[in-house]
Amino acid sequence: MTRGQKRSNKAPAAVRAPVEHGFAHLKNWRVLGKIRTDPKWATALVRALLVLTNREVSR
């Protein structure tokens, strides 16, 4: 890759990495495998778990 291409790939990678780490941490929450409910509630649960995970990781 050229220098410019490498630089242009860095910006999306910098944004994508924390999101991917968040999803990787969310997989540790076993409750997500048992969700059989309204998708709106599940979305709220995932958001709450992501906040808790981010607080734990940032310690």
The first five atom37 places (N, CA, C, CB, O) and aatype in JSON, in Angstrom:
{
  "aatype": [12, 16, 1, 7, 5, 11, 1, 15, 2, 11, 0, 14, 0, 0, 19, 1, 0, 14, 19, 6, 8, 7, 13, 0, 8, 10, 11, 2, 17, 1, 19, 10, 7, 11, 9, 1, 16, 3, 14, 11, 17, 0, 16, 0, 10, 19, 1, 0, 10, 10, 19, 10, 16, 2, 1, 6, 19, 15, 1],
  "atom_mask": [
    [1, 1, 1, 1, 1],
    [1, 1, 1, 1, 1],
    [1, 1, 1, 1, 1],
    [1, 1, 1, 0, 1],
    [1, 1, 1, 1, 1],
    [1, 1, 1, 1, 1],
    [1, 1, 1, 1, 1],
    [1, 1, 1, 1, 1],
    [1, 1, 1, 1, 1],
    [1, 1, 1, 1, 1],
    [1, 1, 1, 1, 1],
    [1, 1, 1, 1, 1],
    [1, 1, 1, 1, 1],
    [1, 1, 1, 1, 1],
    [1, 1, 1, 1, 1],
    [1, 1, 1, 1, 1],
    [1, 1, 1, 1, 1],
    [1, 1, 1, 1, 1],
    [1, 1, 1, 1, 1],
    [1, 1, 1, 1, 1],
    [1, 1, 1, 1, 1],
    [1, 1, 1, 0, 1],
    [1, 1, 1, 1, 1],
    [1, 1, 1, 1, 1],
    [1, 1, 1, 1, 1],
    [1, 1, 1, 1, 1],
    [1, 1, 1, 1, 1],
    [1, 1, 1, 1, 1],
    [1, 1, 1, 1, 1],
    [1, 1, 1, 1, 1],
    [1, 1, 1, 1, 1],
    [1, 1, 1, 1, 1],
    [1, 1, 1, 0, 1],
    [1, 1, 1, 1, 1],
    [1, 1, 1, 1, 1],
    [1, 1, 1, 1, 1],
    [1, 1, 1, 1, 1],
    [1, 1, 1, 1, 1],
    [1, 1, 1, 1, 1],
    [1, 1, 1, 1, 1],
    [1, 1, 1, 1, 1],
    [1, 1, 1, 1, 1],
    [1, 1, 1, 1, 1],
    [1, 1, 1, 1, 1],
    [1, 1, 1, 1, 1],
    [1, 1, 1, 1, 1],
    [1, 1, 1, 1, 1],
    [1, 1, 1, 1, 1],
    [1, 1, 1, 1, 1],
    [1, 1, 1, 1, 1],
    [1, 1, 1, 1, 1],
    [1, 1, 1, 1, 1],
    [1, 1, 1, 1, 1],
    [1, 1, 1, 1, 1],
    [1, 1, 1, 1, 1],
    [1, 1, 1, 1, 1],
    [1, 1, 1, 1, 1],
    [1, 1, 1, 1, 1],
    [1, 1, 1, 1, 1]
  ],
  "atom_positions": [
    [[0.84, -1.19, 0.0], [0.0, 0.0, 0.0], [0.88, 1.24, 0.0], [-0.95, 0.0, 1.22], [2.0, 1.25, 0.51]],
    [[0.34, 2.27, -0.58], [1.08, 3.52, -0.59], [0.95, 4.2, 0.77], [0.57, 4.46, -1.71], [0.13, 3.8, 1.6]],
    [[1.75, 5.19, 0.99], [1.74, 5.93, 2.25], [0.37, 6.58, 2.5], [2.84, 7.0, 2.25], [-0.14, 6.56, 3.62]],
    [[-0.2, 7.15, 1.46], [-1.51, 7.79, 1.58], [-2.61, 6.8, 1.93], [0.0, 0.0, 0.0], [-3.5, 7.1, 2.72]],
    [[-2.55, 5.63, 1.32], [-3.55, 4.6, 1.62], [-3.44, 4.13, 3.07], [-3.38, 3.41, 0.67], [-4.45, 3.91, 3.74]],
    [[-2.22, 4.0, 3.55], [-2.02, 3.58, 4.94], [-2.58, 4.63, 5.9], [-0.52, 3.35, 5.22], [-3.22, 4.3, 6.89]],
    [[-2.32, 5.9, 5.57], [-2.84, 6.98, 6.43], [-4.35, 7.03, 6.41], [-2.28, 8.33, 5.98], [-4.98, 7.26, 7.44]],
    [[-4.95, 6.81, 5.24], [-6.4, 6.87, 5.14], [-7.06, 5.68, 5.83], [-6.83, 6.93, 3.68], [-8.23, 5.76, 6.21]],
    [[-6.35, 4.57, 5.99], [-6.88, 3.41, 6.7], [-6.78, 3.56, 8.21], [-6.15, 2.15, 6.27], [-7.52, 2.91, 8.95]],
    [[-5.89, 4.41, 8.67], [-5.68, 4.58, 10.11], [-6.9, 5.18, 10.81], [-4.46, 5.46, 10.37], [-7.27, 4.73, 11.89]],
    [[-7.52, 6.17, 10.2], [-8.66, 6.85, 10.84], [-9.82, 5.9, 11.1], [-9.14, 8.02, 9.97], [-10.29, 5.84, 12.24]],
    [[-10.31, 5.15, 10.1], [-11.4, 4.21, 10.39], [-10.98, 3.11, 11.36], [-11.9, 3.59, 9.11], [-11.78, 2.66, 12.17]],
    [[-9.73, 2.68, 11.28], [-9.27, 1.63, 12.18], [-9.25, 2.11, 13.63], [-7.87, 1.15, 11.77], [-9.56, 1.35, 14.54]],
    [[-8.89, 3.37, 13.83], [-8.85, 3.93, 15.17], [-10.25, 4.01, 15.78], [-8.22, 5.32, 15.15], [-10.41, 3.86, 17.0]],
    [[-11.25, 4.23, 14.95], [-12.63, 4.29, 15.44], [-13.19, 2.87, 15.6], [-13.52, 5.1, 14.46], [-13.92, 2.6, 16.56]],
    [[-12.85, 2.01, 14.7], [-13.39, 0.65, 14.7], [-12.85, -0.21, 15.85], [-13.09, -0.02, 13.37], [-13.59, -1.02, 16.4]],
    [[-11.6, -0.05, 16.2], [-10.97, -0.9, 17.22], [-11.71, -0.89, 18.56], [-9.55, -0.47, 17.43], [-11.99, -1.96, 19.09]],
    [[-12.03, 0.28, 19.13], [-12.74, 0.26, 20.42], [-14.11, -0.4, 20.32], [-12.9, 1.67, 20.94], [-14.55, -1.06, 21.27]],
    [[-14.79, -0.23, 19.2], [-16.1, -0.84, 19.01], [-15.95, -2.36, 18.97], [-16.77, -0.33, 17.71], [-16.72, -3.08, 19.61]],
    [[-14.98, -2.84, 18.23], [-14.75, -4.28, 18.15], [-14.35, -4.85, 19.51], [-13.67, -4.6, 17.12], [-14.76, -5.96, 19.87]],
    [[-13.56, -4.11, 20.27], [-13.21, -4.56, 21.62], [-14.45, -4.62, 22.5], [-12.14, -3.63, 22.24], [-14.61, -5.54, 23.31]],
    [[-15.32, -3.63, 22.35], [-16.57, -3.62, 23.12], [-17.42, -4.84, 22.83], [0.0, 0.0, 0.0], [-17.93, -5.47, 23.75]],
    [[-17.56, -5.18, 21.56], [-18.35, -6.36, 21.2], [-17.68, -7.64, 21.72], [-18.53, -6.43, 19.68], [-18.36, -8.57, 22.14]],
    [[-16.37, -7.67, 21.68], [-15.67, -8.85, 22.2], [-15.93, -9.01, 23.69], [-14.15, -8.74, 21.94], [-16.13, -10.12, 24.18]],
    [[-15.94, -7.9, 24.42], [-16.22, -7.96, 25.86], [-17.68, -8.34, 26.11], [-15.9, -6.63, 26.53], [-17.98, -9.06, 27.07]],
    [[-18.57, -7.86, 25.26], [-19.99, -8.19, 25.45], [-20.25, -9.69, 25.3], [-20.84, -7.41, 24.45], [-21.18, -10.22, 25.9]],
    [[-19.45, -10.35, 24.51], [-19.64, -11.79, 24.34], [-19.41, -12.54, 25.65], [-18.69, -12.32, 23.26], [-19.88, -13.67, 25.82]],
    [[-18.68, -11.93, 26.56], [-18.45, -12.55, 27.87], [-19.71, -12.54, 28.74], [-17.32, -11.84, 28.59], [-19.8, -13.31, 29.69]],
    [[-20.66, -11.69, 28.43], [-21.89, -11.6, 29.2], [-22.82, -12.71, 28.71], [-22.56, -10.18, 29.07], [-23.43, -12.57, 27.65]],
    [[-22.93, -13.77, 29.45], [-23.7, -14.94, 29.02], [-25.19, -14.65, 28.86], [-23.52, -16.06, 30.01], [-25.88, -15.35, 28.13]],
    [[-25.68, -13.62, 29.54], [-27.1, -13.31, 29.46], [-27.51, -12.99, 28.01], [-27.44, -12.12, 30.39], [-28.66, -13.19, 27.64]],
    [[-26.57, -12.5, 27.21], [-26.91, -12.14, 25.83], [-27.32, -13.36, 25.01], [-25.73, -11.45, 25.17], [-28.08, -13.23, 24.06]],
    [[-26.83, -14.51, 25.37], [-27.2, -15.73, 24.65], [-28.58, -16.22, 25.0], [0.0, 0.0, 0.0], [-29.12, -17.09, 24.32]],
    [[-29.17, -15.67, 26.06], [-30.46, -16.13, 26.53], [-31.59, -15.13, 26.29], [-30.38, -16.45, 27.98], [-32.71, -15.32, 26.77]],
    [[-31.3, -14.08, 25.56], [-32.31, -13.05, 25.34], [-33.42, -13.57, 24.43], [-31.67, -11.78, 24.71], [-33.19, -13.95, 23.29]],
    [[-34.63, -13.59, 24.97], [-35.81, -13.99, 24.2], [-36.89, -12.97, 24.5], [-36.28, -15.45, 24.55], [-37.93, -13.29, 25.07]],
    [[-36.65, -11.76, 24.1], [-37.55, -10.67, 24.47], [-37.64, -9.65, 23.35], [-37.08, -10.01, 25.76], [-37.11, -9.84, 22.26]],
    [[-38.3, -8.58, 23.65], [-38.48, -7.48, 22.71], [-37.11, -6.9, 22.31], [-39.37, -6.38, 23.34], [-36.28, -6.62, 23.18]],
    [[-36.87, -6.71, 21.02], [-35.58, -6.17, 20.57], [-35.26, -4.8, 21.18], [-35.57, -6.06, 19.07], [-34.08, -4.48, 21.38]],
    [[-36.27, -3.99, 21.46], [-36.0, -2.68, 22.07], [-35.4, -2.86, 23.46], [-37.31, -1.83, 22.15], [-34.47, -2.14, 23.83]],
    [[-35.92, -3.79, 24.23], [-35.38, -4.04, 25.57], [-33.98, -4.63, 25.46], [-36.31, -4.99, 26.37], [-33.1, -4.29, 26.24]],
    [[-33.8, -5.52, 24.49], [-32.48, -6.14, 24.3], [-31.45, -5.08, 23.94], [-32.55, -7.22, 23.21], [-30.3, -5.15, 24.4]],
    [[-31.84, -4.11, 23.14], [-30.92, -3.02, 22.77], [-30.54, -2.22, 24.0], [-31.56, -2.1, 21.71], [-29.37, -1.87, 24.17]],
    [[-31.5, -1.94, 24.86], [-31.21, -1.2, 26.09], [-30.28, -2.01, 26.99], [-32.51, -0.86, 26.85], [-29.38, -1.45, 27.61]],
    [[-30.48, -3.31, 27.06], [-29.63, -4.17, 27.86], [-28.2, -4.17, 27.33], [-30.18, -5.59, 27.89], [-27.24, -4.05, 28.1]],
    [[-28.06, -4.3, 26.03], [-26.73, -4.31, 25.42], [-26.03, -2.98, 25.67], [-26.82, -4.6, 23.91], [-24.83, -2.95, 25.96]],
    [[-26.75, -1.89, 25.56], [-26.15, -0.57, 25.83], [-25.68, -0.47, 27.27], [-27.16, 0.55, 25.52], [-24.59, 0.03, 27.54]],
    [[-26.5, -0.94, 28.2], [-26.13, -0.89, 29.61], [-24.9, -1.76, 29.87], [-27.29, -1.36, 30.5], [-23.99, -1.35, 30.59]],
    [[-24.86, -2.95, 29.28], [-23.71, -3.82, 29.47], [-22.45, -3.22, 28.85], [-23.98, -5.19, 28.85], [-21.35, -3.37, 29.4]],
    [[-22.6, -2.54, 27.74], [-21.45, -1.9, 27.11], [-20.9, -0.79, 27.99], [-21.84, -1.34, 25.73], [-19.68, -0.63, 28.1]],
    [[-21.78, -0.02, 28.63], [-21.34, 1.03, 29.55], [-20.57, 0.41, 30.71], [-22.55, 1.84, 30.08], [-19.49, 0.88, 31.07]],
    [[-21.12, -0.65, 31.29], [-20.44, -1.32, 32.4], [-19.09, -1.87, 31.97], [-21.3, -2.44, 32.97], [-18.1, -1.77, 32.7]],
    [[-19.05, -2.46, 30.8], [-17.8, -3.02, 30.29], [-16.77, -1.93, 30.06], [-18.05, -3.79, 28.99], [-15.6, -2.09, 30.41]],
    [[-17.2, -0.82, 29.49], [-16.27, 0.28, 29.24], [-15.72, 0.86, 30.54], [-16.95, 1.39, 28.43], [-14.55, 1.23, 30.61]],
    [[-16.56, 0.93, 31.55], [-16.09, 1.43, 32.85], [-15.06, 0.46, 33.44], [-17.3, 1.62, 33.85], [-14.06, 0.89, 34.02]],
    [[-15.31, -0.82, 33.29], [-14.39, -1.82, 33.83], [-13.06, -1.78, 33.07], [-15.01, -3.24, 33.74], [-11.99, -1.86, 33.68]],
    [[-13.12, -1.65, 31.76], [-11.91, -1.64, 30.94], [-11.09, -0.38, 31.19], [-12.26, -1.75, 29.44], [-9.86, -0.43, 31.18]],
    [[-11.76, 0.74, 31.43], [-11.05, 2.01, 31.59], [-10.42, 2.17, 32.98], [-12.0, 3.16, 31.33], [-9.71, 3.15, 33.22]],
    [[-10.66, 1.24, 33.89], [-10.06, 1.32, 35.23], [-8.59, 1.21, 35.2], [-10.58, 0.26, 36.12], [-7.94, 1.26, 36.24]]
  ]
}
